[in-house]
Structure formats: structure tokens, C-alpha cells
PDB file of C-alpha atoms in Angstrom:
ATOM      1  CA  UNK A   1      66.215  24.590  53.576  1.00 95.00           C
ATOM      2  CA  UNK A   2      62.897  22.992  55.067  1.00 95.00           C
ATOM      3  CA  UNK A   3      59.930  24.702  55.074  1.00 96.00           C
ATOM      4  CA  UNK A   4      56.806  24.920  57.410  1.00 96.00           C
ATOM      5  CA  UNK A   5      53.859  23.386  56.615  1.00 96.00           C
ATOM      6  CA  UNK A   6      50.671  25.521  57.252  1.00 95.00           C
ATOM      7  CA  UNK A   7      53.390  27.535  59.481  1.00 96.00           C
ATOM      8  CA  UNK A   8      54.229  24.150  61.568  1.00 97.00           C
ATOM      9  CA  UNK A   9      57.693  23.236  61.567  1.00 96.00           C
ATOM     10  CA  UNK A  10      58.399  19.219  60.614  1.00 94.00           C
ATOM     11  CA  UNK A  11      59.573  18.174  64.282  1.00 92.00           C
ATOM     12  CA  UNK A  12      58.888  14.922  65.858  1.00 90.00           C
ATOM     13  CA  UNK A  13      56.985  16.268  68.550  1.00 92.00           C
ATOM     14  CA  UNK A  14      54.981  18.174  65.486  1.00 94.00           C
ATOM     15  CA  UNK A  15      54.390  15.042  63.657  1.00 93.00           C
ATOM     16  CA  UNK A  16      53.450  13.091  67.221  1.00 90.00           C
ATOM     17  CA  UNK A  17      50.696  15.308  68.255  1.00 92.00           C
ATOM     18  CA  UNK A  18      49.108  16.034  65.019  1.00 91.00           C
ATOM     19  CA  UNK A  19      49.566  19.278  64.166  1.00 95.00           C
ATOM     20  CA  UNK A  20      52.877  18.467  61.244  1.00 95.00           C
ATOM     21  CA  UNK A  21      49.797  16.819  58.961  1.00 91.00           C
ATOM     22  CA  UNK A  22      52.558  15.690  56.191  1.00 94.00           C
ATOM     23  CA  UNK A  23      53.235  12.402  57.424  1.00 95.00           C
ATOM     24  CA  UNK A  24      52.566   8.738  56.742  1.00 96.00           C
ATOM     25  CA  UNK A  25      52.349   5.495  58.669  1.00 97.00           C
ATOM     26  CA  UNK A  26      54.566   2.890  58.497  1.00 98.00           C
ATOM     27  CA  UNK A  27      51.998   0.163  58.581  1.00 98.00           C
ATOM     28  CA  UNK A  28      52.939  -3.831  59.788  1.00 98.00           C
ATOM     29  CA  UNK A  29      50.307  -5.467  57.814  1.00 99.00           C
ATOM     30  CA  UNK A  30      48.790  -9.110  58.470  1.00 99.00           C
ATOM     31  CA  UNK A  31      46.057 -11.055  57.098  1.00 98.00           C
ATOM     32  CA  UNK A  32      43.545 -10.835  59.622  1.00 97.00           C
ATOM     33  CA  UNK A  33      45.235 -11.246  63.416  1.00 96.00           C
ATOM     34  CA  UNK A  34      48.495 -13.520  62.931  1.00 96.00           C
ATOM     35  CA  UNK A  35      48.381 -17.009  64.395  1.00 95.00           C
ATOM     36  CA  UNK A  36      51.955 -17.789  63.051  1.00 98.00           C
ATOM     37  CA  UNK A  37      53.874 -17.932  66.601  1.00 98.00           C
ATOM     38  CA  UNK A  38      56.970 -15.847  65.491  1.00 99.00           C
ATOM     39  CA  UNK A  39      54.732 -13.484  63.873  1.00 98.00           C
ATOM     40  CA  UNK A  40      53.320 -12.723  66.591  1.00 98.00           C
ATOM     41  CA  UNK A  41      56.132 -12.722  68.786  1.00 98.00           C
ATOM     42  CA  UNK A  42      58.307 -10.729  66.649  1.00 99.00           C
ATOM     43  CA  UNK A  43      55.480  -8.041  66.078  1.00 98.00           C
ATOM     44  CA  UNK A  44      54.934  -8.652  69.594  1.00 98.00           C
ATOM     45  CA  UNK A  45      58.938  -6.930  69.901  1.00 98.00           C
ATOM     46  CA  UNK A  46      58.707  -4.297  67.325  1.00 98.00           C
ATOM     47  CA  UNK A  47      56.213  -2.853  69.172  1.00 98.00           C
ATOM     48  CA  UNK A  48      57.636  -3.181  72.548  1.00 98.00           C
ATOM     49  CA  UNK A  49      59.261  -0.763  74.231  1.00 98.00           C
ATOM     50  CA  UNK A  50      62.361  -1.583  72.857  1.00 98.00           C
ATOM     51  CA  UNK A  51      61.221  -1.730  69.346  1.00 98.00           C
ATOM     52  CA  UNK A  52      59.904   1.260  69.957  1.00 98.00           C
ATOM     53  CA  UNK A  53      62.634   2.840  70.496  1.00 97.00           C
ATOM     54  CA  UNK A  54      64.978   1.586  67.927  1.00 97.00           C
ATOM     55  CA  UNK A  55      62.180   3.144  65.469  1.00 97.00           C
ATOM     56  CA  UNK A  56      62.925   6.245  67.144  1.00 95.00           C
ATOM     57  CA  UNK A  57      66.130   5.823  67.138  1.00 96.00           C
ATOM     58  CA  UNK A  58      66.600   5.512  63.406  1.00 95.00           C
ATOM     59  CA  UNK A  59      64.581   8.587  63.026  1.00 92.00           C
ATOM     60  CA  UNK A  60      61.014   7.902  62.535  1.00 95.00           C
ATOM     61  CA  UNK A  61      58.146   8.593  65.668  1.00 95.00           C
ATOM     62  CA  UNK A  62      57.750   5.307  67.853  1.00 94.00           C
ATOM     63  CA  UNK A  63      55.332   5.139  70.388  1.00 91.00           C
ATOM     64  CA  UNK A  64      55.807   4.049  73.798  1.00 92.00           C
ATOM     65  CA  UNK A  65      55.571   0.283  73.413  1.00 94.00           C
ATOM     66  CA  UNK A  66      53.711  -2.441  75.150  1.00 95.00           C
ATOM     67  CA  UNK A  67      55.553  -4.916  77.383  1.00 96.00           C
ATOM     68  CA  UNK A  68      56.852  -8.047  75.628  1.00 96.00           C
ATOM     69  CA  UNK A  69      58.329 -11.019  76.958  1.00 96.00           C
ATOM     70  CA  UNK A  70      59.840 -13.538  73.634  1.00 97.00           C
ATOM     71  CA  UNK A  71      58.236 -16.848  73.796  1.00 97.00           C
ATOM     72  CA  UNK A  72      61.517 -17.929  72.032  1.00 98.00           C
ATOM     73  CA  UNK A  73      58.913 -19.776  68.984  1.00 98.00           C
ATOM     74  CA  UNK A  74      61.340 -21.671  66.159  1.00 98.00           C
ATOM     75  CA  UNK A  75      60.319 -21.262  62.894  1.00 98.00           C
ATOM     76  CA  UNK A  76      60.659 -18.902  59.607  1.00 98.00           C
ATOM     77  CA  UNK A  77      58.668 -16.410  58.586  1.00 99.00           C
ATOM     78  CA  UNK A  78      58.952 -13.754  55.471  1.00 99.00           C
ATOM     79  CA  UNK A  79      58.404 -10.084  55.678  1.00 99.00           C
ATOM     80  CA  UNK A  80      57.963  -8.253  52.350  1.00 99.00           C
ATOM     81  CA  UNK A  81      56.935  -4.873  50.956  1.00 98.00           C
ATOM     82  CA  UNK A  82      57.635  -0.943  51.093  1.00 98.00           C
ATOM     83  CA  UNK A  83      61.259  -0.211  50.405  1.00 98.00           C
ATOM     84  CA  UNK A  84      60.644   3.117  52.983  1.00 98.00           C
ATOM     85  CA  UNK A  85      59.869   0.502  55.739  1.00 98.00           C
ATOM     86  CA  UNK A  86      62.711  -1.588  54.859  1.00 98.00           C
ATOM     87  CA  UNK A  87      65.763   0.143  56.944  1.00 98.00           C
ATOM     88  CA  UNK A  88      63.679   0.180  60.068  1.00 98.00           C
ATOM     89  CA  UNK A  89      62.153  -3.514  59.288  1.00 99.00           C
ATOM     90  CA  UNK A  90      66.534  -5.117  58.747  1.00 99.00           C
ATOM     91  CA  UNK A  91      67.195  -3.188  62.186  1.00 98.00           C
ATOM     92  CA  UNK A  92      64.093  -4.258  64.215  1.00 99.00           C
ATOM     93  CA  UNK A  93      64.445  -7.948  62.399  1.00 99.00           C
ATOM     94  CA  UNK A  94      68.458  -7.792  63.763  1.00 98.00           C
ATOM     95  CA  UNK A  95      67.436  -7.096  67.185  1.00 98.00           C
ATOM     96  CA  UNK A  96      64.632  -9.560  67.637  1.00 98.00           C
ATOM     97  CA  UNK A  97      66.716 -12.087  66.511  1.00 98.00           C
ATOM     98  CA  UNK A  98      69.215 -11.718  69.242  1.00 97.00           C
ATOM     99  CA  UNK A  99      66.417 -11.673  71.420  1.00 97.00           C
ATOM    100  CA  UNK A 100      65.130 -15.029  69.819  1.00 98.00           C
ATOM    101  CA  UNK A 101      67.785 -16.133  67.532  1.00 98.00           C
ATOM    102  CA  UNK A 102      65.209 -19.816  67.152  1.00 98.00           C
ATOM    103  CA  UNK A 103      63.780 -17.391  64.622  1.00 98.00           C
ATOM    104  CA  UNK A 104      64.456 -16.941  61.219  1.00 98.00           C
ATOM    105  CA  UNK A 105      63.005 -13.765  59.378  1.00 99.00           C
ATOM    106  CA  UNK A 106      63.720 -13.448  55.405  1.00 99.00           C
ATOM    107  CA  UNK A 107      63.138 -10.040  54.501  1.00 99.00           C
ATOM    108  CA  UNK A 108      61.779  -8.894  50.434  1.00 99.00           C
ATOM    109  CA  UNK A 109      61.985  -5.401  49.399  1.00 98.00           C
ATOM    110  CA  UNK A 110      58.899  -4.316  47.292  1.00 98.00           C
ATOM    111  CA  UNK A 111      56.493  -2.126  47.318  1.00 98.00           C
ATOM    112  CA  UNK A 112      53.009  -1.191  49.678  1.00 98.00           C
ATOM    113  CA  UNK A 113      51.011  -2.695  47.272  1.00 98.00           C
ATOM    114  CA  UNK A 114      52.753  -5.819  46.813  1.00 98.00           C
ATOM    115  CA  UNK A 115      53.213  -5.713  50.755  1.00 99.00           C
ATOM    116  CA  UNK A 116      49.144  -5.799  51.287  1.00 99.00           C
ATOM    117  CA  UNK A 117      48.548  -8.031  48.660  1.00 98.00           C
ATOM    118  CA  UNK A 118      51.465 -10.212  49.943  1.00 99.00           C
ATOM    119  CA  UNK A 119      50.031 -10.622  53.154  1.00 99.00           C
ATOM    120  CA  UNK A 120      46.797 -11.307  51.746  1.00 99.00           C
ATOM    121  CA  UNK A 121      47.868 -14.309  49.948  1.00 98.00           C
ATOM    122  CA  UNK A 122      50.204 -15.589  52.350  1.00 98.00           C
ATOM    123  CA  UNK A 123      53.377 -14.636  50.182  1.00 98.00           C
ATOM    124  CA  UNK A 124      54.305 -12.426  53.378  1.00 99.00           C
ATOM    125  CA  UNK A 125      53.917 -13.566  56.919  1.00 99.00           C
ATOM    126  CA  UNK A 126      53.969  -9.892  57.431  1.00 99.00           C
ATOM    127  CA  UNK A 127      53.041  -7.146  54.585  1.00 99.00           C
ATOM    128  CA  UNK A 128      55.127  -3.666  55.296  1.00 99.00           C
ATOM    129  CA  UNK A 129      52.998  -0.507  53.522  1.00 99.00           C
ATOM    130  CA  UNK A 130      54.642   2.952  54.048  1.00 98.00           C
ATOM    131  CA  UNK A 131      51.139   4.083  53.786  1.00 98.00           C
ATOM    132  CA  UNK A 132      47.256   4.073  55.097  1.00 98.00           C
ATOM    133  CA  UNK A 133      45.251   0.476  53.740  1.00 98.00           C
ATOM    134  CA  UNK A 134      42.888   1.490  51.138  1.00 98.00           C
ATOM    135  CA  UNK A 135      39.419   0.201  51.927  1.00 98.00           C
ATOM    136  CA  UNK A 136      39.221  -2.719  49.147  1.00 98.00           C
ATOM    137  CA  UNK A 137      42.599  -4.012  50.899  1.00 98.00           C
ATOM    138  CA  UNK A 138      40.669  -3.850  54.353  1.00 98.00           C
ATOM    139  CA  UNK A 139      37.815  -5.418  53.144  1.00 98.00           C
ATOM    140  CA  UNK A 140      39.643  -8.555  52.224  1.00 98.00           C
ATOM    141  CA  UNK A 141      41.271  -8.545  55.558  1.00 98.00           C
ATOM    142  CA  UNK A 142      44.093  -6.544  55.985  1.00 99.00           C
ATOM    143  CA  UNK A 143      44.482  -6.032  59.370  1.00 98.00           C
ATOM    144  CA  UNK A 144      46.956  -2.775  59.665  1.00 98.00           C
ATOM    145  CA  UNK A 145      49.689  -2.037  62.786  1.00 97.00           C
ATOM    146  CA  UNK A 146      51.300   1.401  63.265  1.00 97.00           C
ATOM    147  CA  UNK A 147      55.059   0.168  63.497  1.00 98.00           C
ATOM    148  CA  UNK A 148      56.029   4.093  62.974  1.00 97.00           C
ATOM    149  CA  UNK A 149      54.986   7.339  61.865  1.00 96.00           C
ATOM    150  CA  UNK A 150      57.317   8.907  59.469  1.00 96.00           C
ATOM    151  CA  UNK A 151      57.325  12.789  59.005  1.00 94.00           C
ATOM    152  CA  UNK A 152      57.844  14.698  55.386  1.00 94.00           C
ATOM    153  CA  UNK A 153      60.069  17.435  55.443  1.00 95.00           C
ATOM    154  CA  UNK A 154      59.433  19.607  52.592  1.00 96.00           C
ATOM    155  CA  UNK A 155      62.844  21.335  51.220  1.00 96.00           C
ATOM    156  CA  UNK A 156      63.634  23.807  48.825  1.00 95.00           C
ATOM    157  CA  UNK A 157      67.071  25.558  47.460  1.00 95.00           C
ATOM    158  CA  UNK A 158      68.417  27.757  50.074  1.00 96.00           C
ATOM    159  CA  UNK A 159      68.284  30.850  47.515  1.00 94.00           C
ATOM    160  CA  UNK A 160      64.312  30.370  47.088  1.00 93.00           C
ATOM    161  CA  UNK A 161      62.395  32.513  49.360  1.00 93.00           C
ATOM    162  CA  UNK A 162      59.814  30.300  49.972  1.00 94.00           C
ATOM    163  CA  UNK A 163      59.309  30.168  53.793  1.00 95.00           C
ATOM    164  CA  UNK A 164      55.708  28.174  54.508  1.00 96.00           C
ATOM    165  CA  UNK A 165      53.820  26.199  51.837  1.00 96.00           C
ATOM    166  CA  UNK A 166      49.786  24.665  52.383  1.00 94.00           C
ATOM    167  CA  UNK A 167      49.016  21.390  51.635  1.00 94.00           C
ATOM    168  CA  UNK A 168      47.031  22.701  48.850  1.00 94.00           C
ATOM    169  CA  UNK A 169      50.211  24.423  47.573  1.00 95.00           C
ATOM    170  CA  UNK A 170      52.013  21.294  47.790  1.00 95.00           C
ATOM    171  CA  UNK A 171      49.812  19.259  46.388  1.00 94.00           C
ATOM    172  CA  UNK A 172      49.637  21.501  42.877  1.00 94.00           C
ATOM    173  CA  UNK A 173      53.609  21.682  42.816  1.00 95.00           C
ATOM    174  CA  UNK A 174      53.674  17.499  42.470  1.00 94.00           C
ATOM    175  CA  UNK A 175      50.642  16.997  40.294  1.00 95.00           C
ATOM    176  CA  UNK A 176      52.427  19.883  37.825  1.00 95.00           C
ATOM    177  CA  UNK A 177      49.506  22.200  38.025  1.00 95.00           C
ATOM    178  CA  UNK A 178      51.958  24.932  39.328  1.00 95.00           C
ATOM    179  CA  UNK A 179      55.119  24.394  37.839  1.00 95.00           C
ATOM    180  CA  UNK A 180      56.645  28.508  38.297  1.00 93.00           C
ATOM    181  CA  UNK A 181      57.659  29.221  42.081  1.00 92.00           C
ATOM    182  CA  UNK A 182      56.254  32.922  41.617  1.00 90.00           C
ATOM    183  CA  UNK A 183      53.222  31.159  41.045  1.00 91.00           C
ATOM    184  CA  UNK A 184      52.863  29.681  44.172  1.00 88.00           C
ATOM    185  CA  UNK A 185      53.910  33.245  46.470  1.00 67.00           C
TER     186      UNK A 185
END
């Protein structure tokens, strides 16, 4: 069963107006802003309106999206990183191809670090990271996009009692500092 958070349920409108607080971006991550032109044409289309809503669609918070129009660019580019961005990245890569099918986008499954890094040093066109840049990674240009936000359920066996846990709670149950679930009621 899922619990609440700080007594706020894990919803999508929860997560979209801030007051879910376990969450995590799903970042789009470039070296400085992109000059490639299918870079910026296919980030152009994941955050469209239609991108947008394919994010929702596959169950993470999109935003509204800005209007995009495909300049129909040829060329390849490679996207690489997080393996929790991945599913949404092969579906929005799917549908921007068929929107510009001149393109051709490999896609590498990684991790966030390797994503940022990747993009730093021009292994990646794009970098994904599943999480917030860390300043060191912004200093060195790492530009950051919010493709998504993706909300954290926290679940626990139906037969424990456990109804709402804090963040601070949470936190001590994955570092092992409380490892007995009377400890934590």
C-alpha cells in the first residue's frame, strides 16, 4: 500500500504544485545551449505540447509545452544516460522521428552521471540525468531542461500499519539507521 508523505498523498497534481516533495526531475542535459540543429529541434518537440503530453501520458508530470514547428534538420545525434529517463526518452525519440524522420537519434542507456559528463564531452548530443545537476557539473557547463517530473511513491506491505512517513523518517529507513518498523511509529 502507498503511504503519505508528511500526510500528502503521491498524486500528480501533488507532485505538480509542490506540496508531494518526494520527487525528482527528469533533466535533458546539454553542454551549454545546443547549436546541433536536430538537437535543438528534437528538444524543441519533447517539450512541445505534444511531447508534453506523451510524458504525461507514460506517467510522469509534463508541463504544458511550448509551440514547436520541426525544421525537418538531417543529421544524427546520440542521447545517453539515466536508465529512469530511458522509457520516456525511446517514446519521445519514436514520435519525433515521425515528425522528422531526416533525423536519426541513437539512444545509450547509462547512468546520470555518465549522462552529464557525456554531454560535457560531447559523447552525448544530449545527457539524460533522472536527477538535479550538482554544482561542479554546472560549473563546467551543464545547461539542465526539465523534460519531466517524476513522483516517488513510497509503499509498504499491506499488513504494516504504517499510514504517513516524514522525509526524515524516510531518509533513516534507506541509510539503515532505523532498520525495526516499531522504531519508526
Amino acid at each position: 500500500k502507498a503511504v503519505t508523505v508528511g500526510g500528502v498523498d503521491a498524486t500528480s497534481d501533488n507532485v505538480s504544485n509542490g506540496t508531494y516533495t518526494l520527487a525528482r526531475p527528469f533533466n535533458i542535459v546539454t553542454n551549454g545551449e545546443p547549436t546541433d540543429a536536430v538537437a535543438v529541434d528534437f528538444i524543441g518537440y519533447c517539450m512541445s505540447p505534444d511531447g508534453q503530453a506523451l510524458a504525461t501520458e507514460e506517467g510522469y508530470i509534463g508541463g504544458e509545452g511550448t509551440e514547436f514547428t520541426s525544421t525537418q534538420p538531417s543529421g544524427n545525434i546520440t542521447v545517453g544516460g539515466s536508465s529512469s529517463v530511458t522509457p520516456l526518452m525511446e517514446k519521445l525519440i519514436e514520435a519525433y522521428q515521425a515528425v522528422n524522420p531526416n533525423a536519426t537519434i541513437e539512444l545509450l542507456t547509462t547512468d546520470s552521471t555518465t549522462g552529464v559528463t557525456g554531454a560535457l564531452d560531447g559523447t552525448y548530443t544530449i545527457g539524460m540525468a533522472s536527477r538535479e545537476l550538482k554544482d561542479e557539473e554546472t560549473s563546467q557547463g551543464a545547461q539542465a531542461t526539465v523534460l519531466a517530473m517524476d513522483g516517488i511513491a513510497v509503499v509498504v506491505n499491506p499488513a504494516n500499519p504504517t499510514a504517513d512517513l516524514s522525509v526524515d523518517q524516510i531518509k533513516s529507513i534507506y541509510t539503515g539507521e532505523t532498520t525495526v518498523w516499531a522504531d519508526v511509529q
